[in-house]
Short mmCIF file of C-alpha atoms in Angstrom, two decimals:
data_model
loop_
_atom_site.label_atom_id
_atom_site.label_comp_id
_atom_site.label_asym_id
_atom_site.label_seq_id
_atom_site.Cartn_x
_atom_site.Cartn_y
_atom_site.Cartn_z
CA MET A 1 -14.47 -0.54 -1.69
CA HIS A 2 -14.64 -4.23 -0.77
CA ASP A 3 -11.37 -5.76 0.41
CA PRO A 4 -9.77 -7.10 -2.82
CA SER A 5 -7.97 -9.81 -0.89
CA ASP A 6 -11.30 -11.51 -0.15
CA HIS A 7 -12.98 -11.43 -3.54
CA GLY A 8 -13.67 -15.13 -4.11
CA ALA A 9 -14.23 -16.61 -7.58
CA ILE A 10 -17.02 -18.03 -9.72
CA THR A 11 -15.38 -21.45 -9.37
CA HIS A 12 -16.28 -21.38 -5.67
CA VAL A 13 -19.73 -22.40 -6.94
CA ALA A 14 -20.00 -26.19 -6.87
CA GLY A 15 -20.23 -27.65 -10.37
CA ILE A 16 -18.57 -24.73 -12.20
CA GLU A 17 -15.29 -24.83 -14.15
CA VAL A 18 -13.59 -21.99 -16.05
CA GLY A 19 -11.08 -22.08 -18.88
CA HIS A 20 -9.38 -19.34 -20.93
CA HIS A 21 -7.74 -19.20 -24.32
CA SER A 22 -5.66 -16.07 -24.93
CA ASP A 23 -4.29 -15.46 -28.43
CA SER A 24 -0.61 -14.52 -28.25
CA ARG A 25 -0.69 -12.98 -31.75
CA ARG A 26 -2.79 -10.05 -30.55
CA PRO A 27 -4.81 -9.22 -27.45
CA THR A 28 -7.98 -11.26 -27.90
CA GLY A 29 -9.35 -14.53 -26.60
CA CYS A 30 -12.28 -16.41 -25.14
CA THR A 31 -13.42 -17.79 -21.79
CA VAL A 32 -15.72 -20.72 -21.09
CA VAL A 33 -17.79 -21.13 -17.92
CA MET A 34 -18.69 -24.80 -17.85
CA ALA A 35 -21.32 -26.85 -16.00
CA ARG A 36 -20.74 -30.39 -17.25
CA ALA A 37 -23.71 -31.81 -15.36
CA GLY A 38 -25.96 -29.13 -16.80
CA ALA A 39 -27.24 -25.95 -15.18
CA VAL A 40 -30.57 -24.16 -15.29
CA ALA A 41 -29.83 -20.98 -17.21
CA GLY A 42 -31.13 -17.48 -17.83
CA VAL A 43 -29.99 -14.35 -19.63
CA ASP A 44 -30.68 -10.64 -19.60
CA VAL A 45 -29.50 -8.37 -22.43
CA ARG A 46 -29.46 -4.67 -21.53
CA GLY A 47 -27.06 -3.13 -24.02
CA ALA A 48 -28.45 -1.94 -27.35
CA ALA A 49 -25.76 -3.59 -29.49
CA PRO A 50 -25.41 -7.22 -28.36
CA GLY A 51 -23.64 -10.08 -30.11
CA THR A 52 -25.10 -13.35 -28.85
CA ARG A 53 -25.82 -17.00 -29.66
CA GLU A 54 -28.47 -19.40 -28.29
CA THR A 55 -30.15 -16.83 -26.04
CA ASP A 56 -33.71 -17.54 -27.24
CA LEU A 57 -33.65 -21.05 -25.77
CA LEU A 58 -33.11 -19.50 -22.33
CA ALA A 59 -36.51 -17.77 -22.31
CA PRO A 60 -38.52 -19.23 -19.40
CA GLY A 61 -41.35 -20.36 -21.71
CA ASN A 62 -39.08 -22.35 -24.02
CA LEU A 63 -38.43 -26.07 -23.80
CA VAL A 64 -34.78 -26.60 -22.82
CA ASP A 65 -34.16 -26.03 -19.13
CA LYS A 66 -30.42 -26.70 -18.83
CA VAL A 67 -27.26 -25.74 -20.69
CA HIS A 68 -23.73 -27.07 -20.36
CA ALA A 69 -21.51 -23.99 -20.74
CA VAL A 70 -21.48 -20.30 -21.56
CA LEU A 71 -18.81 -18.96 -23.91
CA LEU A 72 -17.56 -15.35 -23.72
CA ALA A 73 -15.26 -14.06 -26.46
CA GLY A 74 -13.62 -11.10 -28.09
CA GLY A 75 -13.66 -10.65 -31.85
CA SER A 76 -17.15 -9.12 -32.13
CA ALA A 77 -19.58 -11.28 -34.17
CA TRP A 78 -16.68 -13.34 -35.57
CA GLY A 79 -15.91 -14.48 -32.04
CA LEU A 80 -19.22 -16.35 -31.81
CA ASP A 81 -17.49 -19.09 -33.81
CA ALA A 82 -15.61 -20.02 -30.64
CA ALA A 83 -18.81 -21.54 -29.24
CA THR A 84 -18.72 -24.15 -32.01
CA GLY A 85 -15.41 -25.40 -30.67
CA ALA A 86 -16.84 -25.58 -27.16
CA VAL A 87 -19.74 -27.67 -28.45
CA ARG A 88 -17.31 -30.04 -30.18
CA TRP A 89 -15.17 -30.48 -27.04
CA LEU A 90 -18.18 -31.13 -24.81
CA GLU A 91 -19.59 -33.66 -27.28
CA GLU A 92 -16.29 -35.53 -27.21
CA GLN A 93 -16.60 -35.70 -23.42
CA GLY A 94 -20.12 -37.15 -23.64
CA VAL A 95 -21.67 -33.96 -22.25
CA GLY A 96 -24.96 -32.65 -23.60
CA LEU A 97 -28.71 -33.04 -23.97
CA ASP A 98 -29.72 -36.60 -24.82
CA VAL A 99 -31.39 -36.40 -28.22
CA GLY A 100 -31.63 -40.15 -28.77
CA VAL A 101 -28.92 -40.47 -31.39
CA GLY A 102 -26.31 -38.65 -29.35
CA ARG A 103 -25.72 -35.83 -26.91
CA LEU A 104 -26.11 -32.21 -27.96
CA PRO A 105 -24.12 -29.71 -25.87
CA LEU A 106 -25.96 -26.40 -25.39
CA VAL A 107 -23.57 -23.44 -25.25
CA PRO A 108 -25.02 -19.91 -25.27
CA ALA A 109 -22.45 -17.24 -26.04
CA ALA A 110 -21.82 -13.51 -26.06
CA VAL A 111 -19.03 -11.43 -27.59
CA LEU A 112 -17.37 -8.07 -27.07
CA PHE A 113 -15.80 -5.74 -29.61
CA ASP A 114 -12.00 -5.63 -29.35
CA LEU A 115 -11.22 -5.14 -33.05
CA HIS A 116 -9.53 -1.76 -32.50
CA VAL A 117 -6.77 -3.40 -30.45
CA GLY A 118 -4.22 -4.99 -32.77
CA ASP A 119 -4.90 -6.88 -36.00
CA MET A 120 -8.67 -7.29 -36.26
CA LYS A 121 -8.26 -10.26 -38.63
CA ILE A 122 -7.06 -12.29 -35.66
CA ARG A 123 -10.10 -13.29 -33.61
CA PRO A 124 -11.30 -16.25 -31.55
CA ASP A 125 -12.42 -19.22 -33.65
CA ALA A 126 -13.67 -22.74 -33.01
CA ALA A 127 -10.14 -23.91 -32.17
CA ALA A 128 -9.94 -21.20 -29.49
CA GLY A 129 -13.22 -22.30 -27.92
CA TYR A 130 -12.05 -25.92 -27.94
CA ALA A 131 -8.77 -24.91 -26.26
CA ALA A 132 -10.59 -22.91 -23.57
CA CYS A 133 -12.66 -25.98 -22.69
CA ALA A 134 -9.58 -28.19 -22.60
CA ALA A 135 -7.99 -25.72 -20.14
CA ALA A 136 -11.03 -25.52 -17.85
CA SER A 137 -10.69 -26.40 -14.19
CA ARG A 138 -12.18 -25.81 -10.75
CA GLN A 139 -9.23 -23.58 -9.82
CA ALA A 140 -9.78 -19.87 -9.35
CA PRO A 141 -9.40 -18.46 -12.87
CA GLU A 142 -6.68 -16.06 -13.89
CA GLU A 143 -7.87 -12.44 -14.13
CA GLY A 144 -6.92 -9.33 -16.07
CA ASN A 145 -5.58 -9.55 -19.64
CA VAL A 146 -6.77 -13.09 -20.27
CA GLY A 147 -9.46 -14.90 -22.23
CA ALA A 148 -12.39 -12.73 -23.23
CA GLY A 149 -10.78 -9.80 -21.40
CA SER A 150 -7.50 -9.91 -23.35
CA GLY A 151 -8.37 -7.00 -25.65
CA ALA A 152 -10.91 -5.25 -23.41
CA VAL A 153 -10.69 -1.46 -23.10
CA VAL A 154 -12.66 0.92 -20.84
CA GLY A 155 -13.28 4.66 -20.84
CA LYS A 156 -13.64 5.27 -24.58
CA MET A 157 -16.18 8.09 -24.36
CA PHE A 158 -13.60 10.68 -25.43
CA GLY A 159 -11.60 8.52 -27.85
CA MET A 160 -9.31 5.49 -27.68
CA GLN A 161 -6.27 7.72 -27.17
CA HIS A 162 -7.68 8.62 -23.72
CA ALA A 163 -8.92 5.13 -22.78
CA MET A 164 -7.48 2.51 -20.40
CA LYS A 165 -7.05 -1.24 -20.30
CA GLY A 166 -10.06 -3.26 -19.21
CA GLY A 167 -10.01 -6.96 -18.52
CA LEU A 168 -11.65 -9.94 -16.90
CA GLY A 169 -12.49 -10.34 -13.22
CA THR A 170 -14.26 -12.75 -10.90
CA ALA A 171 -15.76 -12.68 -7.41
CA SER A 172 -18.19 -14.58 -5.20
CA VAL A 173 -20.23 -14.17 -2.03
CA THR A 174 -21.65 -16.84 0.29
CA VAL A 175 -24.69 -16.50 2.54
CA ALA A 176 -26.36 -19.29 4.56
CA GLY A 177 -24.24 -21.93 2.83
CA VAL A 178 -25.21 -20.83 -0.69
CA THR A 179 -22.69 -19.22 -3.06
CA VAL A 180 -23.24 -16.79 -5.92
CA GLY A 181 -20.25 -16.00 -8.13
CA ALA A 182 -19.67 -13.83 -11.17
CA LEU A 183 -17.17 -13.61 -13.99
CA ILE A 184 -17.10 -10.36 -15.97
CA ALA A 185 -15.27 -9.27 -19.12
CA CYS A 186 -15.37 -5.48 -19.04
CA ASN A 187 -15.02 -3.58 -22.33
CA ALA A 188 -17.29 -0.67 -21.38
CA VAL A 189 -17.46 2.71 -23.08
CA GLY A 190 -17.91 4.19 -19.60
CA ASP A 191 -15.67 4.32 -16.54
CA VAL A 192 -15.36 1.55 -13.97
CA VAL A 193 -16.05 3.15 -10.60
CA ASP A 194 -15.70 2.23 -6.95
CA PRO A 195 -19.24 1.16 -5.95
CA ALA A 196 -18.72 2.59 -2.46
CA THR A 197 -17.74 6.10 -3.57
CA GLY A 198 -18.71 6.45 -7.22
CA LEU A 199 -15.17 7.63 -8.00
CA PRO A 200 -13.55 6.22 -11.16
CA LEU A 201 -10.96 3.46 -10.88
CA ALA A 202 -10.27 3.22 -14.61
CA GLY A 203 -11.73 5.03 -17.58
CA ALA A 204 -11.39 8.10 -19.72
CA ARG A 205 -8.24 10.10 -18.99
CA THR A 206 -7.57 13.81 -19.14
CA ALA A 207 -5.93 15.38 -22.21
CA ASP A 208 -2.45 14.94 -20.72
CA GLY A 209 -3.22 11.31 -19.91
CA GLN A 210 -2.10 11.66 -16.32
CA ALA A 211 -5.42 11.60 -14.47
CA LEU A 212 -8.92 10.19 -14.69
CA ARG A 213 -11.41 12.56 -16.28
CA ASP A 214 -14.58 11.16 -14.62
CA THR A 215 -16.84 10.59 -17.62
CA ARG A 216 -20.10 11.12 -15.75
CA ARG A 217 -19.12 14.52 -14.44
CA ALA A 218 -17.59 15.52 -17.78
CA LEU A 219 -20.76 14.68 -19.70
CA LEU A 220 -22.97 16.48 -17.20
CA ALA A 221 -20.71 19.53 -17.50
CA GLY A 222 -21.32 19.59 -21.25
CA ALA A 223 -18.20 17.89 -22.63
CA PRO A 224 -19.12 16.40 -26.04
CA PRO A 225 -18.49 12.66 -26.38
CA HIS A 226 -16.25 11.38 -29.14
CA PRO A 227 -18.19 9.88 -32.08
CA LEU A 228 -18.66 6.21 -31.21
CA LEU A 229 -18.98 3.24 -33.51
CA ALA A 230 -22.19 1.46 -32.54
CA GLY A 231 -21.53 -1.82 -30.79
CA SER A 232 -17.83 -1.21 -30.22
CA ASN A 233 -18.16 -1.64 -26.44
CA THR A 234 -19.69 -4.26 -24.21
CA THR A 235 -19.54 -5.81 -20.75
CA ILE A 236 -20.44 -9.49 -20.78
CA GLY A 237 -20.45 -12.05 -18.01
CA VAL A 238 -21.82 -15.04 -16.17
CA ILE A 239 -23.47 -15.30 -12.76
CA ALA A 240 -23.37 -18.78 -11.22
CA THR A 241 -24.95 -20.19 -8.10
CA ASP A 242 -25.17 -23.59 -6.45
CA ALA A 243 -28.78 -22.87 -5.47
CA ARG A 244 -31.59 -24.83 -7.11
CA LEU A 245 -33.54 -22.43 -9.35
CA SER A 246 -36.26 -22.55 -11.98
CA LYS A 247 -35.71 -20.94 -15.38
CA VAL A 248 -37.83 -17.98 -14.27
CA GLN A 249 -35.67 -17.52 -11.19
CA ALA A 250 -32.45 -17.90 -13.19
CA GLN A 251 -33.59 -15.19 -15.59
CA ARG A 252 -34.48 -12.94 -12.64
CA LEU A 253 -30.98 -13.42 -11.21
CA ALA A 254 -29.49 -12.24 -14.51
CA VAL A 255 -31.72 -9.16 -14.32
CA ALA A 256 -30.54 -8.44 -10.78
CA GLY A 257 -26.92 -8.84 -11.86
CA HIS A 258 -27.22 -5.77 -14.05
CA ASP A 259 -27.71 -3.75 -10.86
CA GLY A 260 -24.11 -4.68 -10.10
CA LEU A 261 -22.99 -3.40 -13.49
CA ALA A 262 -24.81 -0.14 -12.81
CA ARG A 263 -22.96 0.26 -9.50
CA ALA A 264 -19.56 -0.36 -11.05
CA ILE A 265 -19.81 1.22 -14.55
CA ASN A 266 -20.87 4.76 -15.41
CA PRO A 267 -22.43 5.25 -17.90
CA VAL A 268 -23.66 1.71 -18.58
CA HIS A 269 -26.20 0.00 -20.89
CA THR A 270 -25.63 2.62 -23.59
CA MET A 271 -26.57 2.52 -27.27
CA SER A 272 -22.92 1.63 -27.98
CA ASP A 273 -22.74 -1.26 -25.47
CA GLY A 274 -24.05 -4.81 -25.80
CA ASP A 275 -24.14 -5.55 -22.06
CA THR A 276 -25.27 -9.15 -21.50
CA LEU A 277 -25.34 -11.33 -18.38
CA PHE A 278 -26.07 -15.07 -18.14
CA THR A 279 -27.04 -17.14 -15.11
CA LEU A 280 -26.06 -20.75 -14.42
CA ALA A 281 -27.70 -22.53 -11.47
CA THR A 282 -26.11 -25.91 -10.72
CA GLY A 283 -28.71 -26.86 -8.09
CA VAL A 284 -26.26 -28.57 -5.75
CA ARG A 285 -27.84 -26.83 -2.74
CA GLU A 286 -31.52 -27.64 -2.40
CA GLN A 287 -32.20 -24.88 0.10
CA HIS A 288 -31.46 -21.21 -0.49
CA PRO A 289 -32.16 -17.98 1.42
CA GLY A 290 -34.80 -16.74 -1.05
CA MET A 291 -34.72 -14.77 -4.27
CA LEU A 292 -34.44 -11.40 -2.54
CA VAL A 293 -31.18 -12.44 -0.89
CA LEU A 294 -29.89 -14.24 -3.99
CA ALA A 295 -30.57 -11.17 -6.13
CA THR A 296 -28.65 -9.02 -3.65
CA MET A 297 -25.77 -11.50 -3.76
CA ALA A 298 -25.78 -11.53 -7.58
CA ALA A 299 -25.58 -7.76 -7.84
CA GLU A 300 -22.76 -7.68 -5.28
CA ALA A 301 -20.77 -10.42 -7.01
CA VAL A 302 -21.13 -8.70 -10.39
CA ALA A 303 -20.03 -5.33 -9.00
CA ARG A 304 -16.99 -6.85 -7.29
CA ALA A 305 -16.03 -8.88 -10.38
CA THR A 306 -16.29 -5.77 -12.58
CA VAL A 307 -13.95 -3.90 -10.26
CA ARG A 308 -11.57 -6.87 -10.28
CA ALA A 309 -11.52 -6.70 -14.09
CA VAL A 310 -9.74 -3.34 -14.00
CA LEU A 311 -7.75 -3.81 -10.77
CA THR A 312 -6.06 -6.88 -12.28
CA ALA A 313 -5.63 -5.50 -15.82
CA ARG A 314 -2.12 -4.75 -17.09
CA ALA A 315 -1.02 -1.91 -19.34
CA LEU A 316 -0.85 -2.50 -23.07
CA HIS A 317 1.46 -0.87 -25.61
CA LEU A 318 0.96 -1.82 -29.26
CA ASN A 319 3.23 -1.37 -32.26
CA ASP A 320 0.73 1.00 -33.88
CA GLY A 321 1.33 3.47 -31.04
CA LEU A 322 -1.82 2.74 -29.04
CA ARG A 323 -1.03 3.05 -25.34
CA LEU A 324 -3.52 1.76 -22.78
CA PRO A 325 -2.41 2.29 -19.18
CA CYS A 326 -4.01 0.30 -16.37
CA HIS A 327 -5.38 1.18 -12.94
CA ALA A 328 -2.01 0.53 -11.28
CA ASP A 329 -0.35 3.05 -13.59
CA MET A 330 -2.75 5.80 -12.57
CA VAL A 331 -2.26 5.02 -8.90
CA SER A 332 1.52 5.17 -9.26
CA THR A 333 1.36 8.54 -11.01
CA GLY A 334 -1.09 9.95 -8.50
CA GLY A 335 -3.95 10.05 -11.05
#
């Protein structure tokens, strides 16, 4: 596995800021990845149960070529309301597309399902999105149980009682003076695995809860999965680069990023996941090493950020009895 002490951050990309809002009333929240000057954007939706906003405008054949932020949130479809708050904050800052009578901020969004963790009536709203923008900075963002990763859970294939805490992670790689970073909120039904070995780092646990079950091997051995509520899992994230890209190239980078999810999550892109990745290209660097290299960098950054999401997660114990250990717990118990 890549050295976790040298993981970088999406904010290493020039022109990118990140802000979180975490709701203290229950584990949920939202995260904004902001490009105030505008960024050429793309998206690729692979999961079969996505919850998204403003993704159609990112199609390469459509008119708008730049957006001003991407909003990631918990709360399932209710959480999309957080993007409205981000739009309001950006408008107040004078950020947005000039439409003659004012500036219109463009903020695509995606959500994950965290309604089984705590009181589902508490979910990110417009005020949460506004607060995330107000908290945004160029500093390396906090990881783990924060923002959109606050209520994230992984390894739910055999029931929530055997699952573990997911979270939010970030990473970046730099080649030839160009940086590609990723920020991932991981709420996958599958396990998060070490890309180098394929062995699970966090995911479904054994019946006694003391060890990792290895979902892939269990399914191939004939273990029946627990009945899953469609759309109750999702990994969402943003890839950012300072390279100058067209909309077609930005969309291709989002496609390549899903290779990183496939390296770090098993199984991934299931009928119960809404896996969605966005790209933001700030264009600060005019020259770049070519799309083949950038695509390789995107996949690597996504894989590393996904691993960070579980390495930095903290255990969660709720009043209703739900216990979600984290990666560190399993290491300490020898699991």
